Coordinates of C-alpha atoms in Angstrom, one line a residue:
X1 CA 5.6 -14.0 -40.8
X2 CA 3.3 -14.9 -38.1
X3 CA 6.5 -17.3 -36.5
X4 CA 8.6 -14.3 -37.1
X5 CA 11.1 -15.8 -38.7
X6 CA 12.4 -14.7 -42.5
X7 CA 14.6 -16.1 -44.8
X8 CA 17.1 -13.9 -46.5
X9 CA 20.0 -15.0 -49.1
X10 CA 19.4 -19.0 -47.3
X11 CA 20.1 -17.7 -43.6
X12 CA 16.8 -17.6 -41.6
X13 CA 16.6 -14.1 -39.4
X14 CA 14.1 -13.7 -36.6
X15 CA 12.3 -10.3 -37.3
X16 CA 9.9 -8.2 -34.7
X17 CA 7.7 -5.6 -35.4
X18 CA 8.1 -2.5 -32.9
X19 CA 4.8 -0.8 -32.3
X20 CA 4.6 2.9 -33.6
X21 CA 4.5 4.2 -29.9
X22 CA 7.7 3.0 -28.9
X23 CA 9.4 3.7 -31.8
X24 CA 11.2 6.4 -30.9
X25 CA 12.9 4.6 -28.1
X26 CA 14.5 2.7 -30.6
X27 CA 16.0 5.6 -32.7
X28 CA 12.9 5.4 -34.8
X29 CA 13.7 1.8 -36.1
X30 CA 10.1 0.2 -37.0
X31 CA 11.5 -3.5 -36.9
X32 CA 14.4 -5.5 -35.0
X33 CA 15.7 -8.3 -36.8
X34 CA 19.0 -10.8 -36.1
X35 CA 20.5 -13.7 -38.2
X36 CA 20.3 -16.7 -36.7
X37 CA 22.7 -18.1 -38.5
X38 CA 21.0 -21.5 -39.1
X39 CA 19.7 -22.4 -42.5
X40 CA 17.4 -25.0 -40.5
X41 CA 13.8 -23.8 -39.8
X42 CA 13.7 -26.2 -36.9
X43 CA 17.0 -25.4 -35.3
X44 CA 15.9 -21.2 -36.4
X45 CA 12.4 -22.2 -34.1
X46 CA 13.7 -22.6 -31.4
X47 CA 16.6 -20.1 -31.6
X48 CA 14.8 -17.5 -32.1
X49 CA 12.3 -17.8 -28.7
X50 CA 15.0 -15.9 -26.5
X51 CA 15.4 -13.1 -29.0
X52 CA 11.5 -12.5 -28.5
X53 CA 11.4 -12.4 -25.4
X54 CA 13.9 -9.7 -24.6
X55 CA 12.6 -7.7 -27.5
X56 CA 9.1 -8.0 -26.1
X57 CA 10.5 -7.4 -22.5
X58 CA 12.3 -4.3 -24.0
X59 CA 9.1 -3.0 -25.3
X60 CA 7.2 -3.5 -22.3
X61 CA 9.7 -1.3 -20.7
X62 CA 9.7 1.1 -23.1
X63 CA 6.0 1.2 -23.2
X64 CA 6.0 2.0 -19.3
X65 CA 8.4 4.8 -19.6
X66 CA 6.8 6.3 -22.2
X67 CA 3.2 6.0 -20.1
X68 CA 5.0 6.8 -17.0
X69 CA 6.5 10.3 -18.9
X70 CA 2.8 10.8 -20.3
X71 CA 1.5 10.3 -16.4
X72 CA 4.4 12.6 -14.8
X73 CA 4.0 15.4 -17.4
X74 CA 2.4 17.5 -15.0
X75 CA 4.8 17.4 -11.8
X76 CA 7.8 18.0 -13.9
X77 CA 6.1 21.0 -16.0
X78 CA 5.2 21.8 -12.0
X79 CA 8.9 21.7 -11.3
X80 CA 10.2 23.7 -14.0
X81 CA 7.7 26.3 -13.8
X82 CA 8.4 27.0 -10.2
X83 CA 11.9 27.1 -10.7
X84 CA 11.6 29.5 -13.5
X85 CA 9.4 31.6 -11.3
X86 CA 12.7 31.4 -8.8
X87 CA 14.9 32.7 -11.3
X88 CA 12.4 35.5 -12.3
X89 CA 11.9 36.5 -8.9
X90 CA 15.7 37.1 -8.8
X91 CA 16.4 38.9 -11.5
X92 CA 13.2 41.3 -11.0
X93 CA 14.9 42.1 -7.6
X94 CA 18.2 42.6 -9.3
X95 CA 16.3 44.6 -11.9
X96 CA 14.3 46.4 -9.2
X97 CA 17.4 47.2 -7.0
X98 CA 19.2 48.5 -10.3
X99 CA 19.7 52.3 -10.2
X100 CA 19.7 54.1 -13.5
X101 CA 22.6 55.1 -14.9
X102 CA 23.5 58.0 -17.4
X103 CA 26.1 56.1 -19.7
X104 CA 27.9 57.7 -22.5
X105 CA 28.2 54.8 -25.3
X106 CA 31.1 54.8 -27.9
X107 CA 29.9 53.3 -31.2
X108 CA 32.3 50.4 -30.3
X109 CA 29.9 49.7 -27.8
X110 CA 26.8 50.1 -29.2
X111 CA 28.2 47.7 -32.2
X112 CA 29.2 45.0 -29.9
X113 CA 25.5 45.4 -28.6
X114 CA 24.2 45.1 -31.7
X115 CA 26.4 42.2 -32.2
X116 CA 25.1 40.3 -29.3
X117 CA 21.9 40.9 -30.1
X118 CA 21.4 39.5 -33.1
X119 CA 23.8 36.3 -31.9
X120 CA 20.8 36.0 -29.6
X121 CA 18.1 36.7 -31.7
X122 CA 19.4 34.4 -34.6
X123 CA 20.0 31.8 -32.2
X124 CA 16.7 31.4 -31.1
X125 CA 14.7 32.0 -34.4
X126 CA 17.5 28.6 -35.4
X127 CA 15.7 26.7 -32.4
X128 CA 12.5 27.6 -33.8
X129 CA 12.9 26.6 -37.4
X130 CA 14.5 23.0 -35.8
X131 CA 11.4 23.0 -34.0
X132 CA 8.9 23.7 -36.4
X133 CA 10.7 21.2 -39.0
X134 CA 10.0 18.5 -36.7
X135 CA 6.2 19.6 -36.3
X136 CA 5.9 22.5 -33.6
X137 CA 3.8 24.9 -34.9
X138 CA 4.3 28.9 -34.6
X139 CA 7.2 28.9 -32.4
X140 CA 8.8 31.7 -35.2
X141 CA 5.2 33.7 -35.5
X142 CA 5.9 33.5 -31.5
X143 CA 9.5 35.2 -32.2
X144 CA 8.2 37.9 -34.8
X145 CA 5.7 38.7 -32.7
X146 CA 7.5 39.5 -29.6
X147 CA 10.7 41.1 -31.4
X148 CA 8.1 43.5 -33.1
X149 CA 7.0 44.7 -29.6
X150 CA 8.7 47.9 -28.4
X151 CA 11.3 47.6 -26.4
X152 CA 10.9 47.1 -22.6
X153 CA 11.5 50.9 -21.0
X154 CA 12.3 49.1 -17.4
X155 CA 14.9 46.1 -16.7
X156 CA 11.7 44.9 -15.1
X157 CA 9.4 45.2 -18.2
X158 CA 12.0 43.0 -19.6
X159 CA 12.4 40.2 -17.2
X160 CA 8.6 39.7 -17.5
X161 CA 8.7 40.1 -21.2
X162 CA 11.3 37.4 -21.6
X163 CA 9.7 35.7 -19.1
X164 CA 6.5 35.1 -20.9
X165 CA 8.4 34.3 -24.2
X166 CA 10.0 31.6 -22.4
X167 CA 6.6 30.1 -20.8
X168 CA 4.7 30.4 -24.1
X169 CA 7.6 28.8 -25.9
X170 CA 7.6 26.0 -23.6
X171 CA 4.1 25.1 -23.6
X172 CA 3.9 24.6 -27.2
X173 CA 7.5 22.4 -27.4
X174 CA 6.1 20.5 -24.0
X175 CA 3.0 19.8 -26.0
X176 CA 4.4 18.1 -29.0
X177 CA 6.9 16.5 -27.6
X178 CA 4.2 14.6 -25.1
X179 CA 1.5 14.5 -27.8
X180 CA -0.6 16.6 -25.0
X181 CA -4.6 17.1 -26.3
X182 CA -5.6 20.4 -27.0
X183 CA -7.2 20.2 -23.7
X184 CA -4.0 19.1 -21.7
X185 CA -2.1 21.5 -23.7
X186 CA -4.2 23.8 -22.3
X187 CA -3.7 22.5 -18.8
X188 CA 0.3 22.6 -19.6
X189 CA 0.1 26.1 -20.6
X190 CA -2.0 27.0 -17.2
X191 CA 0.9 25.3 -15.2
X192 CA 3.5 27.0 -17.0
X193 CA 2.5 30.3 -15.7
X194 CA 1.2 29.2 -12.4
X195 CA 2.8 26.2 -10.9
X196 CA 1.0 26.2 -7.7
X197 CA -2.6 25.6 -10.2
X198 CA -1.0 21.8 -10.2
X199 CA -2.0 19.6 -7.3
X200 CA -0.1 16.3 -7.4
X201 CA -2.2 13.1 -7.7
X202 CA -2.9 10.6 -5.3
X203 CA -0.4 7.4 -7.0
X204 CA -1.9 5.2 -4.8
X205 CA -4.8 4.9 -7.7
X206 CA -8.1 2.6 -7.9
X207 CA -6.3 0.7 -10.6
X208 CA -3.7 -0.3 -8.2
X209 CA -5.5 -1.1 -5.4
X210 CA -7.6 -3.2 -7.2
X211 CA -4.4 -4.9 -9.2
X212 CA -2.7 -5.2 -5.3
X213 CA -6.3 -6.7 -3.6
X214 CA -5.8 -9.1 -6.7
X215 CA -2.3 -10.3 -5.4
X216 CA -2.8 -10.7 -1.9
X217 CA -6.0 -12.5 -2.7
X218 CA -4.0 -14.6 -4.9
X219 CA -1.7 -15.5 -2.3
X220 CA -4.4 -16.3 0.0
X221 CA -3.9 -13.3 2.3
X222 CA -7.3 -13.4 4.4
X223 CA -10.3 -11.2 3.0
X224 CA -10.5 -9.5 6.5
X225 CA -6.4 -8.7 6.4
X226 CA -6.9 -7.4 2.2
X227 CA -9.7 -5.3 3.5
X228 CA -8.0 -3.9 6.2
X229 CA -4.9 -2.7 4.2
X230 CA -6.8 -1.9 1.4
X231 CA -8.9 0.6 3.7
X232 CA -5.7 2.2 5.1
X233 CA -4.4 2.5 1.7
X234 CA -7.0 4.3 0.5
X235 CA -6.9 6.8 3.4
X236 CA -3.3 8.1 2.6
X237 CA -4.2 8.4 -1.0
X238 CA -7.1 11.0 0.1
X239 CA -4.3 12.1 2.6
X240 CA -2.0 13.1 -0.7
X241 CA -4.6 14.1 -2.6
X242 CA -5.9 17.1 -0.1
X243 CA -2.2 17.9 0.5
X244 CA -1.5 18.0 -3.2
X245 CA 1.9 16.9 -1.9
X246 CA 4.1 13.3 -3.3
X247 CA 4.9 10.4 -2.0
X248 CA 7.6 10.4 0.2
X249 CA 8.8 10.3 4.0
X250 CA 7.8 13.6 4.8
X251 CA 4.5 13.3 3.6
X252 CA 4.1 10.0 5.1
X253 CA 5.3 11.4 8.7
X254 CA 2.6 14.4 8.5
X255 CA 0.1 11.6 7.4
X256 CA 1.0 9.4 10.8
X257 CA 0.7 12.7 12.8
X258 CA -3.0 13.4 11.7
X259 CA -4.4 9.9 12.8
X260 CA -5.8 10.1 16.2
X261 CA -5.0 6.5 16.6
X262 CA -2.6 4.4 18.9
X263 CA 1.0 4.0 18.1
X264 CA 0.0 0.3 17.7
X265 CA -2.8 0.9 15.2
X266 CA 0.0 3.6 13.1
X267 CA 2.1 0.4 13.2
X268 CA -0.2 -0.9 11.1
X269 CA -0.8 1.8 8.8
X270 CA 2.9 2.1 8.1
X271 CA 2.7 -1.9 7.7
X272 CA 0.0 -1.7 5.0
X273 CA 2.1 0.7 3.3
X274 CA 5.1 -1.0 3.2
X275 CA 3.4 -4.2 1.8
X276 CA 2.0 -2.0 -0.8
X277 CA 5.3 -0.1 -1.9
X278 CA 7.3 -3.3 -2.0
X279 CA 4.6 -4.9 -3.9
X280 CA 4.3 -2.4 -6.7
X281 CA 8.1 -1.8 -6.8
X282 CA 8.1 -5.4 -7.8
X283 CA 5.5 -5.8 -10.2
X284 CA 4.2 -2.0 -11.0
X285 CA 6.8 -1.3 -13.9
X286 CA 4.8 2.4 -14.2
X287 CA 5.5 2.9 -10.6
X288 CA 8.8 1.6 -10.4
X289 CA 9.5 3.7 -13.0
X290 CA 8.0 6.5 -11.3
X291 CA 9.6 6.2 -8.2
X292 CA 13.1 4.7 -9.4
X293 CA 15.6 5.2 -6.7
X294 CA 13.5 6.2 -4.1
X295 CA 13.8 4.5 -0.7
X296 CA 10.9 3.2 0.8
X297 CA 9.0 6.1 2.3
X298 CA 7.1 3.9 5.1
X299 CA 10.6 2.7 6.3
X300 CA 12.4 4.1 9.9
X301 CA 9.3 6.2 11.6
X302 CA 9.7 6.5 15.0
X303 CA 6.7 5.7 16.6
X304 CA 6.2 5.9 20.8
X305 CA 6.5 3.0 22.8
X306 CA 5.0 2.9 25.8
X307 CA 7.1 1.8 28.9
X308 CA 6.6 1.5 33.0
X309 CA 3.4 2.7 34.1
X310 CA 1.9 4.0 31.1
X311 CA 2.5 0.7 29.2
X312 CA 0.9 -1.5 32.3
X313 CA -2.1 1.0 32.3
X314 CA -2.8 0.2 28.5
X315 CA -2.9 -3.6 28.7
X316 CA -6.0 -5.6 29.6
X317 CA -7.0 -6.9 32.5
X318 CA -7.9 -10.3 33.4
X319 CA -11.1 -11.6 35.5
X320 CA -10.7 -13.2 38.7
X321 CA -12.8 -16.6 39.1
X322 CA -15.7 -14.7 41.5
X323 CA -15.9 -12.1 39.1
X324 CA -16.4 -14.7 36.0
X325 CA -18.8 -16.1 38.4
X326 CA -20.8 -12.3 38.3
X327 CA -20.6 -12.4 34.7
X328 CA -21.8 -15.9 34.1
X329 CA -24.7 -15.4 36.6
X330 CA -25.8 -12.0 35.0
X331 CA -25.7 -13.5 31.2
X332 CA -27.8 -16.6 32.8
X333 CA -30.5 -14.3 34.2
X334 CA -30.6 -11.5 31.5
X335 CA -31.6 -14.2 29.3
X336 CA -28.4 -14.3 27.6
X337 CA -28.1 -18.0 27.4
X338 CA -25.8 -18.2 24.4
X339 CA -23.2 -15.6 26.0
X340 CA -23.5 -17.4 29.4
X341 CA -22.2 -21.0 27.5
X342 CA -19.3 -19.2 25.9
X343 CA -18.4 -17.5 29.4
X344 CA -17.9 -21.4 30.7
X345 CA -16.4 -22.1 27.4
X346 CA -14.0 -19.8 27.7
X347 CA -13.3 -19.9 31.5
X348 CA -12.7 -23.8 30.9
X349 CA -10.2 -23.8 28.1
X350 CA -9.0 -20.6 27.6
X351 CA -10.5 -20.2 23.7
X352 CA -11.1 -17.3 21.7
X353 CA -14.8 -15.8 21.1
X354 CA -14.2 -16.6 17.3
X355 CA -12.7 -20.2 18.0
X356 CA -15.6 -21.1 19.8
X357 CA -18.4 -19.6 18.1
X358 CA -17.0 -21.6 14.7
X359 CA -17.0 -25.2 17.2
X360 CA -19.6 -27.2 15.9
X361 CA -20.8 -31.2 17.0
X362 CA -18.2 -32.8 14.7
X363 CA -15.3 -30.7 16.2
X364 CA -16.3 -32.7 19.6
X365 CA -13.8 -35.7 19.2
X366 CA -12.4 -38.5 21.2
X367 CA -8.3 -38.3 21.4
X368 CA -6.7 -41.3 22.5
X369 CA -10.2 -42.0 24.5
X370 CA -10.1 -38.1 26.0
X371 CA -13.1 -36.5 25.2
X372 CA -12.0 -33.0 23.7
X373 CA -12.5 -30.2 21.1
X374 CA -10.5 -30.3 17.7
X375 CA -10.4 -26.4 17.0
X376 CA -9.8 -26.3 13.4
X377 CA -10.1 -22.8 12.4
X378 CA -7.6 -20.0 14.4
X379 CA -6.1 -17.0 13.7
X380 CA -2.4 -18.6 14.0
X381 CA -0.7 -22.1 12.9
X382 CA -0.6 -22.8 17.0
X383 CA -4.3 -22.0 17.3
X384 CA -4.8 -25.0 15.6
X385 CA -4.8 -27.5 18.2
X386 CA -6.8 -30.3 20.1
X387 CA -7.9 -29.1 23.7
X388 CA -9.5 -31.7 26.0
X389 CA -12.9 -31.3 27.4
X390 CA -12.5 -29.9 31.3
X391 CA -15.0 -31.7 33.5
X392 CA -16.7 -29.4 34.2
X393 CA -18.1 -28.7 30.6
X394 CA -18.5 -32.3 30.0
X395 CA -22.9 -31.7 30.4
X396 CA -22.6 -28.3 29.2
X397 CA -21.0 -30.1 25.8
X398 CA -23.7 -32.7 25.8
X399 CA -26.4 -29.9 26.1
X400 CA -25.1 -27.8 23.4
X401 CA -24.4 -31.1 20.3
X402 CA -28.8 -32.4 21.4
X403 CA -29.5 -28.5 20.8
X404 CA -27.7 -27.8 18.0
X405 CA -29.9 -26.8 14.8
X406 CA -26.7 -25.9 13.0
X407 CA -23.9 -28.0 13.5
X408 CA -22.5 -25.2 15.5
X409 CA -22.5 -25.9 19.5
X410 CA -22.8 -22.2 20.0
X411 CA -25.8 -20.5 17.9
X412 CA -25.4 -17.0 16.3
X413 CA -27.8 -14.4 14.4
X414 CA -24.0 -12.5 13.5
X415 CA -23.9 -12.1 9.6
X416 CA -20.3 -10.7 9.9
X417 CA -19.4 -10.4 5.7
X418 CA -15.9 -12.4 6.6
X419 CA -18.3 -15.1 8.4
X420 CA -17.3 -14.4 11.9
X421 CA -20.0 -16.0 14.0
X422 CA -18.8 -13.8 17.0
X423 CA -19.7 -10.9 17.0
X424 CA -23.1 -10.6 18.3
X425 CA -22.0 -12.1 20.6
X426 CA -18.9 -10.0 21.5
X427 CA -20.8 -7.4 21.3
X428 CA -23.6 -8.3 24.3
X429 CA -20.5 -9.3 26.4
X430 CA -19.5 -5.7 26.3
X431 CA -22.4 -4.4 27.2
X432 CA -22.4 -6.7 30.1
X433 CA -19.4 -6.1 31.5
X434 CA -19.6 -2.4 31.2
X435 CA -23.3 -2.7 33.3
X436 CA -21.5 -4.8 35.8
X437 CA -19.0 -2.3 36.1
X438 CA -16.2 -3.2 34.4
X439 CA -13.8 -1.0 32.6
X440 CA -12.9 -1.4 28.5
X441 CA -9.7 -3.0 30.1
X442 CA -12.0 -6.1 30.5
X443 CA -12.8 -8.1 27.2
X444 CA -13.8 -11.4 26.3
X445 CA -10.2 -12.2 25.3
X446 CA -9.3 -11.2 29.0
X447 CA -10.9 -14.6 30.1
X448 CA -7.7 -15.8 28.5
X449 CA -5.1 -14.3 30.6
X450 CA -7.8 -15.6 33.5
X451 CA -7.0 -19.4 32.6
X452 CA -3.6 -18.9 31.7
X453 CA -2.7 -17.4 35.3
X454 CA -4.8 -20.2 36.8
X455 CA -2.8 -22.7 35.2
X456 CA 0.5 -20.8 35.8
X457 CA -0.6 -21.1 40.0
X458 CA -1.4 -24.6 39.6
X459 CA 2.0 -25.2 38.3
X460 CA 1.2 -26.7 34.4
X461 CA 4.5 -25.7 32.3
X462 CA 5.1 -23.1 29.8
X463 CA 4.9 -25.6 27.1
X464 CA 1.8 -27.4 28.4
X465 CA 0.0 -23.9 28.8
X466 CA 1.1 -22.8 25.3
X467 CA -0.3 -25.7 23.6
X468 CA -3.6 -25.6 25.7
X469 CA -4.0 -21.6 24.3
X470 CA -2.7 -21.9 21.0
X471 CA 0.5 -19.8 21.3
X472 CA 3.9 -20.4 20.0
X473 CA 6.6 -21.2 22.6
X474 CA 9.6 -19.6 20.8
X475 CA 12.0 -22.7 21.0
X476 CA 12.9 -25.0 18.2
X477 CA 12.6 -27.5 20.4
X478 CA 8.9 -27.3 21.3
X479 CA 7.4 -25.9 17.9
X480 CA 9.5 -27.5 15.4
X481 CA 10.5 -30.9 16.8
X482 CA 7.8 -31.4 19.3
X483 CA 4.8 -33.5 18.9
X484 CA 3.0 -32.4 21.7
X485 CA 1.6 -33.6 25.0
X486 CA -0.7 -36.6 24.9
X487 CA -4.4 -36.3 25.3
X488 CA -4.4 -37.6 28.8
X489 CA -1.4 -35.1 29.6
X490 CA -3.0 -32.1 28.2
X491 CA -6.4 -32.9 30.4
X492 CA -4.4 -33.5 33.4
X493 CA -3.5 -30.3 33.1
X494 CA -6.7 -28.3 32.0
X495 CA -8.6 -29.7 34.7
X496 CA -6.4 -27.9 36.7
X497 CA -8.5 -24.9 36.4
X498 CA -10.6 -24.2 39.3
X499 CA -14.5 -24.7 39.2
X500 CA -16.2 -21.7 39.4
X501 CA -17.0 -20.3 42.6
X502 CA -20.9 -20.5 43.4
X503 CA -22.7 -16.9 44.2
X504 CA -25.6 -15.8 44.8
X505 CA -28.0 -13.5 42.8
X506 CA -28.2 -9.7 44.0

């Protein structure tokens, strides 16, 4: 039956094994079967297909509830142990607070007593033998043993003495009914008597990092951005782990509130989180199952947002033409000739480290006769763009193709594992600026807000200066519709930026 299709009484039936795990979710049927009412084995071919696949989805989801109950065994025993140790604690203070009573019994009353007693006892030896007859082992030798005890002399004695029946009784039943190992039965029992020995597990698990890294690589998410999240991830699954708390938007709140990191940086925590949880909600059917009708626990965290002063005080700075001048003229003399080219570079069309570190001879083109650079790899769509070759640079260019071993205009020892070229170099600029005196307001990327301001004063649009830097305008009209300046436009406008001014050294 290897087409799973059978012929009975001339009618062909599509039939479908169910796997011995998940037979129980089907009322401990083995097989599903359905006429197809065709006596055609070609018509019953192709009949059959959609009656496969919902079986086969129906055992895939019956599969993950019954791994997802094997996997959550643990937090629920948790659960119920802790609540019975909230109902004990009760009734021992009840018990406790009791005062003894001398009572003169008719023999009414101490029938009825009697009565109850054994409705009570009988009731749960009945359980027992139920359980037993489906495979529970000494659940009555439990019963015998515990009736032959002598009674309790306190109303305390016997809220623990029942109280330990009850634990003992439900480890065994919790046990069989998960198919728990002697070991995890074990484990079971331990929780059943101490629910604060169970620490809840991180979900966020190796598995399903590696299965999300997987996706997003799949997608072609960046290896730098996978890294990034995957890295953040793994921190909040440590976080849950040493809490021994769950997943949810308490737990996620405290987690934000530990990291000694901007509100910017938690932004992108919270991100990575949320791309996780709606990933796995989507394809995880364990974890869907798992968290089913939970809202998302990364959602609505207020985070502080800087305004007025204290938001102008956290945003870089930009250089002013003398003091790109200082830094030009210390890289130059320092020996730092690489860094001292990607200062002009920079200064003269407003491009970031990485963009012009990955420049190389080829990426110097003619447009429409204008001599410019074709920068091919950015970190956005608009960094993509063709930026014309300021005057100024036009020897500096020539210098850097005859000098090139590489390809690349700029050379760089960096070995960055994403193959960033930049940051060597990045890194020297730092140190730079911080000897010249500059504050950790001033980075490399502040050479950007220099041009742009330069070519805001000498009156170049909006949409001229976006396309020049590589940023989006925001309008339809420009970023959808637009083709763009022309060649001759766009250097009309970059040479717009002032040259240098000339100074002397210290």
């Amino acid at each position: 039956m290897a087409d799973n299709l059978q012929q009975q009484g001339g009618t062909w039936h599509v039939r479908l094994a169910i796997p011995a795990d998940v037979q129980k979710a089907f009322g401990g049927r083995k097989v599903l079967s359905k006429s197809l009412e065709t006596r055609q084995r070609s018509e019953a071919m192709n009949l059959r297909l959609p009656y496969l696949a919902q079986w086969k989805a129906q055992i895939a989801d019956a599969r993950a509830k019954v791994k997802a109950l094997k996997e959550n065994w643990r937090p629920e025993l948790a659960a119920r142990s802790a609540a019975l140790d909230k109902l004990v604690d009760t009734r021992l203070l009840a018990a406790a607070k009791r005062v003894p009573t001398i009572r003169t019994h008719t023999p009414d009353d101490l029938d009825e007593a009697k009565r109850k007693l054994f409705e009570l006892i009988s009731a749960q030896y009945l359980d027992a033998f139920e359980w037993e007859g489906r495979g529970v082992k000494g659940l009555v030798e439990l019963l015998d043993a515990d009736n032959a005890q002598d009674p309790a002399e306190t109303h305390v004695e016997a809220v623990q003495q029942a109280a330990a029946l009850t634990r003992e009784y439900s480890s065994r039943i919790t046990a069989f009914v998960l198919g728990l190992t002697p070991s995890e039965a074990s484990e079971a029992s331990i929780i059943l008597n101490d629910p604060t020995s169970y620490k809840p597990r991180s979900p966020i698990t190796k598995p399903r990092l590696a299965a999300f890294r997987a996706a997003r690589e799949e997608r072609k998410i960046s290896s730098k951005n996978v890294d990034q999240q995957e890295s953040k991830l793994q921190k909040l699954s440590a976080f849950l782990a040493d809490a021994g708390k769950t997943l949810d938007f308490d737990m996620v709140a405290e987690w934000l509130d530990s990291l000694a990191v901007s509100a910017k940086t938690k932004a992108q925590y919270i991100n990575a989180g949320t791309t996780f949880w709606k990933w796995a909600m989507k394809y995880d059917a364990q974890w869907r199952e798992s968290f089913k009708g939970a809202t998302n626990p990364f959602e609505n965290h207020d985070l502080p947002v800087l305004k007025g002063k204290a938001k102008a005080d956290s945003q870089r700075l930009d250089f002013t033409l003398p003091e790109l001048s200082r830094l030009h003229l210390a890289a130059s003399t320092e020996g730092h000739n690489a860094l001292a080219d990607l200062i002009l570079l920079g200064t003269y069309t407003g491009g970031r480290i990485e963009e012009l570190c990955q420049l190389r001879a080829e990426h110097v083109i003619e447009a429409d006769g204008v001599q410019s650079f074709d920068i091919t790899d950015s970190k956005t769509v608009a960094g993509i763009r063709v930026v014309p070759v300021h005057p100024t640079l036009t020897t500096l260019v020539q210098r850097l193709i005859a000098d090139s071993r590489d390809g690349y205009l700029v050379p760089s020892d960096s070995k960055n594992k994403y193959g960033n070229r930049s940051d060597l170099h990045s890194k020297a600029f730092g140190r730079l600026k911080k000897s010249l005196g500059f504050s950790d307001r001033h980075v490399f990327h502040s050479i950007r807000k220099t041009v742009i301001t330069q070519l805001v004063r000498a009156d170049v649009s909006g949409p001229m200066i976006a396309e020049l830097v590589g940023h989006e305008t925001g309008t339809v009209t420009f970023d959808t519709y637009s083709q763009g300046a022309s060649a001759t436009q766009k250097l009309v406008a970059i040479s717009k930026i002032p040259e240098l001014p000339a100074i002397q050294p210290a």
